[in-house]
C-alpha atoms as an extended CHARMM CRD file, in Angstrom:
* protein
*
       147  EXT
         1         1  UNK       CA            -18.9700000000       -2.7890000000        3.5760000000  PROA      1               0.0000000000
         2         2  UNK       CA            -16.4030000000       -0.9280000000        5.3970000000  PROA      2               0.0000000000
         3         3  UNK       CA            -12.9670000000       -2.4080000000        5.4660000000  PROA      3               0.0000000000
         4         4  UNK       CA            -13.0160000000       -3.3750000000        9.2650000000  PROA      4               0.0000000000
         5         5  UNK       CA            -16.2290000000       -5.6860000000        8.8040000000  PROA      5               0.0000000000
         6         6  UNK       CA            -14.4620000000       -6.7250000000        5.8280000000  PROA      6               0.0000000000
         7         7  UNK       CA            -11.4270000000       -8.1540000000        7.8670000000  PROA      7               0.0000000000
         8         8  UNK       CA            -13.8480000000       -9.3630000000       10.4930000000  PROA      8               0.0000000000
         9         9  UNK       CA            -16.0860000000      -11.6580000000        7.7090000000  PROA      9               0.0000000000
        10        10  UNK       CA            -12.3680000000      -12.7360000000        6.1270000000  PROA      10              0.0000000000
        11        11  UNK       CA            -10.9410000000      -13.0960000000        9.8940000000  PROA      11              0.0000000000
        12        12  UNK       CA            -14.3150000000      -15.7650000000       10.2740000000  PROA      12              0.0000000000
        13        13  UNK       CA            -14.0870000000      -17.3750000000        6.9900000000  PROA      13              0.0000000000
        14        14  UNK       CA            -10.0410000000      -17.5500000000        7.6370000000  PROA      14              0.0000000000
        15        15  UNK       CA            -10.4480000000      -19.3090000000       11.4970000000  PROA      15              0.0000000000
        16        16  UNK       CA            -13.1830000000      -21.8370000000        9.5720000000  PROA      16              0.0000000000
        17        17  UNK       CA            -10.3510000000      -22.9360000000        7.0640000000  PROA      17              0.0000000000
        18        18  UNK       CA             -7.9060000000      -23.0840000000        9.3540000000  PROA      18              0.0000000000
        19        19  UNK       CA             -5.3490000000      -20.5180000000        7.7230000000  PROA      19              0.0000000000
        20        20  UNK       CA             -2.8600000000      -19.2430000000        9.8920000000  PROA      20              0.0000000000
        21        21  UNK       CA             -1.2850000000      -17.5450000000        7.6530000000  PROA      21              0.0000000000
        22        22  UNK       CA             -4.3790000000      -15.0870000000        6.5530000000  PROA      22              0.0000000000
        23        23  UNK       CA             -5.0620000000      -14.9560000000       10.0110000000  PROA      23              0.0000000000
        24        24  UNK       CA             -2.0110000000      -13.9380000000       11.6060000000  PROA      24              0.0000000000
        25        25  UNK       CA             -2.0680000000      -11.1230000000        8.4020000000  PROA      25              0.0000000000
        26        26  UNK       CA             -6.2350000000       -9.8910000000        9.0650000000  PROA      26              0.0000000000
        27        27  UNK       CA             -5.0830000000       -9.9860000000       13.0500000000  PROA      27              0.0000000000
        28        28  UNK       CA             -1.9960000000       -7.5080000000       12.7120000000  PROA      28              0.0000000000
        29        29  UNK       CA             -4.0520000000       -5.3170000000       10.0620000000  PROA      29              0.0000000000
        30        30  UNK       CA             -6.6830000000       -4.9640000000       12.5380000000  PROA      30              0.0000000000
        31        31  UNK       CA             -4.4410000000       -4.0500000000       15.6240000000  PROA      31              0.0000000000
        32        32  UNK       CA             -3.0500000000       -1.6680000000       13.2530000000  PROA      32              0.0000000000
        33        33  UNK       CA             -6.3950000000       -0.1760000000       12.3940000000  PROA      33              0.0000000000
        34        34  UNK       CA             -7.5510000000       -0.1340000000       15.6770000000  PROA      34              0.0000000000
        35        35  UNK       CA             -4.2970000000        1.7970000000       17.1670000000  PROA      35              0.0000000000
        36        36  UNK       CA             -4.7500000000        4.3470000000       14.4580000000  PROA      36              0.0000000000
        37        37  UNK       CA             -8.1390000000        5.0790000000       15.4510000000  PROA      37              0.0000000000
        38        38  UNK       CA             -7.3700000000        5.6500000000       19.1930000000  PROA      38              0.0000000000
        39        39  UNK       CA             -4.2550000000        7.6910000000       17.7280000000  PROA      39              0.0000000000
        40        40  UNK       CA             -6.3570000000        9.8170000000       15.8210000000  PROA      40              0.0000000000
        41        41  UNK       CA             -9.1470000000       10.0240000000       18.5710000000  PROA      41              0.0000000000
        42        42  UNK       CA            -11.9790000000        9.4310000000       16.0990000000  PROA      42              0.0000000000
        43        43  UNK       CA            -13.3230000000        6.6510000000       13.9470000000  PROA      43              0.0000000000
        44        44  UNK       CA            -11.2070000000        6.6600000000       10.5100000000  PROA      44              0.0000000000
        45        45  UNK       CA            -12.7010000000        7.6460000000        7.3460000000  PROA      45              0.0000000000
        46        46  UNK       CA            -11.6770000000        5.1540000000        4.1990000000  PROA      46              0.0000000000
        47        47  UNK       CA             -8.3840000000        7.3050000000        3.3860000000  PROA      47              0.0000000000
        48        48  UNK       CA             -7.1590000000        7.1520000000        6.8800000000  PROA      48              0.0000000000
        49        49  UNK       CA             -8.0350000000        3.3120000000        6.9740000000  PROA      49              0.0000000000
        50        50  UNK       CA             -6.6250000000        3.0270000000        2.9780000000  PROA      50              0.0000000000
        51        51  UNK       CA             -3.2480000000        4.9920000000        4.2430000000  PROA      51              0.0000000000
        52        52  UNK       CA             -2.9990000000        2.1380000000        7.0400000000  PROA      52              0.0000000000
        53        53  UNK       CA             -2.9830000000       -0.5140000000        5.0270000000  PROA      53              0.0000000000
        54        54  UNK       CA             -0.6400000000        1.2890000000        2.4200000000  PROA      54              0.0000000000
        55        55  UNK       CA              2.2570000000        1.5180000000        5.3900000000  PROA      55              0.0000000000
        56        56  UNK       CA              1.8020000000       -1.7190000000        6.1250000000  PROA      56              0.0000000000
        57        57  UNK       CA              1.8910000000       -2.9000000000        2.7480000000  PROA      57              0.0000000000
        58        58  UNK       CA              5.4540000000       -0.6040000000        1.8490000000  PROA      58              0.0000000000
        59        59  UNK       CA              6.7770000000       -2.1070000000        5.4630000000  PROA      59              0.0000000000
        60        60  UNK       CA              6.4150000000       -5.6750000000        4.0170000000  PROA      60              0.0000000000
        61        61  UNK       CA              7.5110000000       -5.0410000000        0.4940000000  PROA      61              0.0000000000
        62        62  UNK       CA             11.1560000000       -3.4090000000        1.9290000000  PROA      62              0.0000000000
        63        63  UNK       CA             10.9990000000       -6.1610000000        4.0680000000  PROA      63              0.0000000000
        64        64  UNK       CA             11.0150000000       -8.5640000000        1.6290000000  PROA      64              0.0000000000
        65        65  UNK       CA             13.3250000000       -6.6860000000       -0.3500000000  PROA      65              0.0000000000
        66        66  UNK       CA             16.0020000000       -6.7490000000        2.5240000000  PROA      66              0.0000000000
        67        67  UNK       CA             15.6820000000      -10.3340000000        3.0880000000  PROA      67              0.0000000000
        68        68  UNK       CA             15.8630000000      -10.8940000000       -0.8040000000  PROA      68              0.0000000000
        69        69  UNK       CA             19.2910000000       -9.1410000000       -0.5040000000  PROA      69              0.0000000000
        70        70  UNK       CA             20.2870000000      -11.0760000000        2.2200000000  PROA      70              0.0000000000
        71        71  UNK       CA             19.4930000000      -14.5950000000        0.2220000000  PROA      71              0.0000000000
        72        72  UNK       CA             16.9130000000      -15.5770000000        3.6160000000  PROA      72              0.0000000000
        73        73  UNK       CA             14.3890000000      -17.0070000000        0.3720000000  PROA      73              0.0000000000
        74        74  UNK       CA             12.8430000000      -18.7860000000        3.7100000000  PROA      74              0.0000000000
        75        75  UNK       CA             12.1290000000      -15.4480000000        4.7630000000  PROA      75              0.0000000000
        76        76  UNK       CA             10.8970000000      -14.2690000000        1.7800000000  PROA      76              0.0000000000
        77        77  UNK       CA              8.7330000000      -16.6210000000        0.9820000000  PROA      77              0.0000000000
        78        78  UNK       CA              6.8380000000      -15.9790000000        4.2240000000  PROA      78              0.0000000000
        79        79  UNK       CA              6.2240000000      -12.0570000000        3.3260000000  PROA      79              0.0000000000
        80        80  UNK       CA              5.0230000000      -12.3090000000        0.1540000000  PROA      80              0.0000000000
        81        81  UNK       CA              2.2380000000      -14.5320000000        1.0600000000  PROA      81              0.0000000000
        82        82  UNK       CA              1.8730000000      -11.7340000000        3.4760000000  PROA      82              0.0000000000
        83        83  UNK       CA              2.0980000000       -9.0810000000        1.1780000000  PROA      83              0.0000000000
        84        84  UNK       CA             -0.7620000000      -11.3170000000       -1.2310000000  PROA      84              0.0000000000
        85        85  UNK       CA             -2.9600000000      -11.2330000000        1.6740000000  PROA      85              0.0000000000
        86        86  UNK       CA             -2.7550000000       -7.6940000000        2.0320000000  PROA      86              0.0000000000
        87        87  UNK       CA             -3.0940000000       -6.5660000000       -1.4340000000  PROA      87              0.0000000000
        88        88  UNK       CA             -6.3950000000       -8.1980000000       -0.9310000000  PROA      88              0.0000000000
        89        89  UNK       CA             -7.4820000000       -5.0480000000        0.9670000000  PROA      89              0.0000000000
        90        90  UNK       CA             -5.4070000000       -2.0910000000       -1.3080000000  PROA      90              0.0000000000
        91        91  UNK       CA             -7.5220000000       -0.5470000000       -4.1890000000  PROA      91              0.0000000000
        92        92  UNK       CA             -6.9570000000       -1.9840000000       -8.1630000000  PROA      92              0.0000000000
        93        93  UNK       CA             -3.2060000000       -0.7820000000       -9.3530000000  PROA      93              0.0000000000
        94        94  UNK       CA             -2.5160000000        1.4040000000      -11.9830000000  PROA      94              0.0000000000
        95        95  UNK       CA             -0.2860000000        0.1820000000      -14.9790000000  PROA      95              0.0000000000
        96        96  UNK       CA              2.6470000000        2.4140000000      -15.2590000000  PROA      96              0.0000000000
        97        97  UNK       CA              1.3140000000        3.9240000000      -18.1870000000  PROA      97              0.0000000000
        98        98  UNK       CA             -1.8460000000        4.8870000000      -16.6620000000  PROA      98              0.0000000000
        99        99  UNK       CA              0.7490000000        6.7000000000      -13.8700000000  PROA      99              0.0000000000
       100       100  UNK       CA              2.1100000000        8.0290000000      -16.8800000000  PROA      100             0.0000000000
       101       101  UNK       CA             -0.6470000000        9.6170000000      -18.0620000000  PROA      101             0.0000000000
       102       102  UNK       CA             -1.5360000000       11.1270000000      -14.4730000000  PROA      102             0.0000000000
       103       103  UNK       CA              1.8540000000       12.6660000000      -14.6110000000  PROA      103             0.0000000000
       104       104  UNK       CA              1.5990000000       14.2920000000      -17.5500000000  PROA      104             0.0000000000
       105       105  UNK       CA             -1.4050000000       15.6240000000      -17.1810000000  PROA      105             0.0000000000
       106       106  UNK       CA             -0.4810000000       17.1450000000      -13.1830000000  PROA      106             0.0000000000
       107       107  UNK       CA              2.7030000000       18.4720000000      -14.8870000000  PROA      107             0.0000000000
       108       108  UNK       CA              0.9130000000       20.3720000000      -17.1940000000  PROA      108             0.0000000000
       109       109  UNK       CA             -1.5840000000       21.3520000000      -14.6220000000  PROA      109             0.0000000000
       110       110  UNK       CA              0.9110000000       22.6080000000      -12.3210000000  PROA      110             0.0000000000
       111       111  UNK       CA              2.9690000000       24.6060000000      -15.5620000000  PROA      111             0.0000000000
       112       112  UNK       CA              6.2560000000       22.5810000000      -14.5900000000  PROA      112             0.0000000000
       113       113  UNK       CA              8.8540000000       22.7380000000      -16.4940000000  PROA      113             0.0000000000
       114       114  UNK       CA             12.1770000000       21.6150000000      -14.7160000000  PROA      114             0.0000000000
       115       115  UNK       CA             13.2030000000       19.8340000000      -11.9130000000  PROA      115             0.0000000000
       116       116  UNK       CA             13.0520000000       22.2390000000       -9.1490000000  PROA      116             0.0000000000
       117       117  UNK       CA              9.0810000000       21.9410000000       -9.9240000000  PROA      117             0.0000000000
       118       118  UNK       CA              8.9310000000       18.5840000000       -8.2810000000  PROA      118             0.0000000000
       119       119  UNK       CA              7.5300000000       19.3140000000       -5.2600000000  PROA      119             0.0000000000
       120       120  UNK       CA              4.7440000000       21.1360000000       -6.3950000000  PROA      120             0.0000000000
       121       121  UNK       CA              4.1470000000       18.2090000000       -9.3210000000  PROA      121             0.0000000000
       122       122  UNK       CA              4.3580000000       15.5300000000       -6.3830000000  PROA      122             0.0000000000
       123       123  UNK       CA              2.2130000000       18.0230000000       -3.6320000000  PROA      123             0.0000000000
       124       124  UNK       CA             -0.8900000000       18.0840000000       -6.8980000000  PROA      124             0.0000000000
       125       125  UNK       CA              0.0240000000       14.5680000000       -7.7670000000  PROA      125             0.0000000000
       126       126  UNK       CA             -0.1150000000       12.2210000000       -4.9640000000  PROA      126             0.0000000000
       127       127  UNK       CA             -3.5830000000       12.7050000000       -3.5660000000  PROA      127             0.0000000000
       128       128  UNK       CA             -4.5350000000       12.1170000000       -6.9060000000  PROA      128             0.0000000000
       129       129  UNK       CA             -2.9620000000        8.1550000000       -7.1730000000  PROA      129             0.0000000000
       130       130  UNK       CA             -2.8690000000        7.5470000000       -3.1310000000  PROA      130             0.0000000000
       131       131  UNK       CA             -2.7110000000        3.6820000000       -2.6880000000  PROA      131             0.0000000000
       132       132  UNK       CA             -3.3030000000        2.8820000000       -6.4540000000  PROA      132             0.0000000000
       133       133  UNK       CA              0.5060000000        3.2330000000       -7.1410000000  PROA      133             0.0000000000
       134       134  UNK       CA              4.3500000000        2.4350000000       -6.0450000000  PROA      134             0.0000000000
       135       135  UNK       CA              5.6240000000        5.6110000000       -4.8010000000  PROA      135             0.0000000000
       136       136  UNK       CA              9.1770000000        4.9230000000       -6.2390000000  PROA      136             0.0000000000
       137       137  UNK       CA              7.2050000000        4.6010000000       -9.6740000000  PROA      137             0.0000000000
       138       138  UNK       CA              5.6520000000        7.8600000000       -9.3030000000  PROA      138             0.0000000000
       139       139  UNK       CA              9.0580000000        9.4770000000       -8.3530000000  PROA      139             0.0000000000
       140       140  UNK       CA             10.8540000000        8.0600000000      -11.2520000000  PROA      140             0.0000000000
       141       141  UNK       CA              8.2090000000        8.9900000000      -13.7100000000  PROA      141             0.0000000000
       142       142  UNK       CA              7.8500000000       12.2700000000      -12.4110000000  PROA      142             0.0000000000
       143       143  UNK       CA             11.4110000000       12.8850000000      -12.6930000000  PROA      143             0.0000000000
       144       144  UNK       CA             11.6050000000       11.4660000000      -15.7630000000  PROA      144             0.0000000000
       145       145  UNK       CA              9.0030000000       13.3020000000      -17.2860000000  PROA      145             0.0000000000
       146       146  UNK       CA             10.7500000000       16.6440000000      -15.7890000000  PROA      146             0.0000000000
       147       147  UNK       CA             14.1890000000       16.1060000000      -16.9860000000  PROA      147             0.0000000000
């Protein structure tokens, strides 16, 4: 089942029981999905549609983040059932150490051995844990891992 008939059967089974809040969330993913796909001319393959929800996920989280800082818990509250809804449609996480592991095994792949080789660590990395990790986490662990 591809992910837009996916939001469509939880979009149904959301209007049935009445929850605005899952709706609002399935509505906005779907406008998103469906301006991507005019953007890009085409229909989207599962990256393109897994990259969508990925922005839209990292858009909520600073969001939340900046309200957080700004003590709006009213606010906050709000997003993260947001954010719950959405992780509904993002791919299993890794565990940091499973990260980890990736990031060893690209350095060594990539013969890194300082800093400076971050780019091309990152470049042979990221396709590699796209949407199944926190960016930040993958910076700090490949940066750790290089210093």
């Amino acid at each position: 089942m591809s992910l837009v008939e996916q939001l469509n059967a939880d979009m149904k089974a959301a209007m049935k029981a009445k929850d605005k809040e899952t709706l609002s969330v399935i509505r906005m993913l779907k406008a998103d999905l469906s301006n991507e796909q005019i953007k890009a001319g085409h229909d989207l393959s599962a990256d393109e549609e897994l990259s969508v929800v990925s922005r839209e996920m990292k858009q909520h989280v600073e969001e939340r983040d900046s309200y957080a800082d700004a003590d709006r818990e009213d606010l906050v509250a709000d997003l993260q059932a947001q954010i719950e809804v959405l992780k509904r449609y993002m791919p299993e996480q890794l565990s940091e150490e499973e990260v980890r592991a990736i990031v060893q095994e690209t350095i060594q792949a990539v013969g890194a051995s300082s800093k400076a080789d971050m780019g091309k660590v990152m470049g042979a990395l990221m396709p590699k844990v796209k949407g199944k990790a926190d960016g930040k986490m993958i910076n700090q662990l490949v940066q750790s891992e290089l210093a």
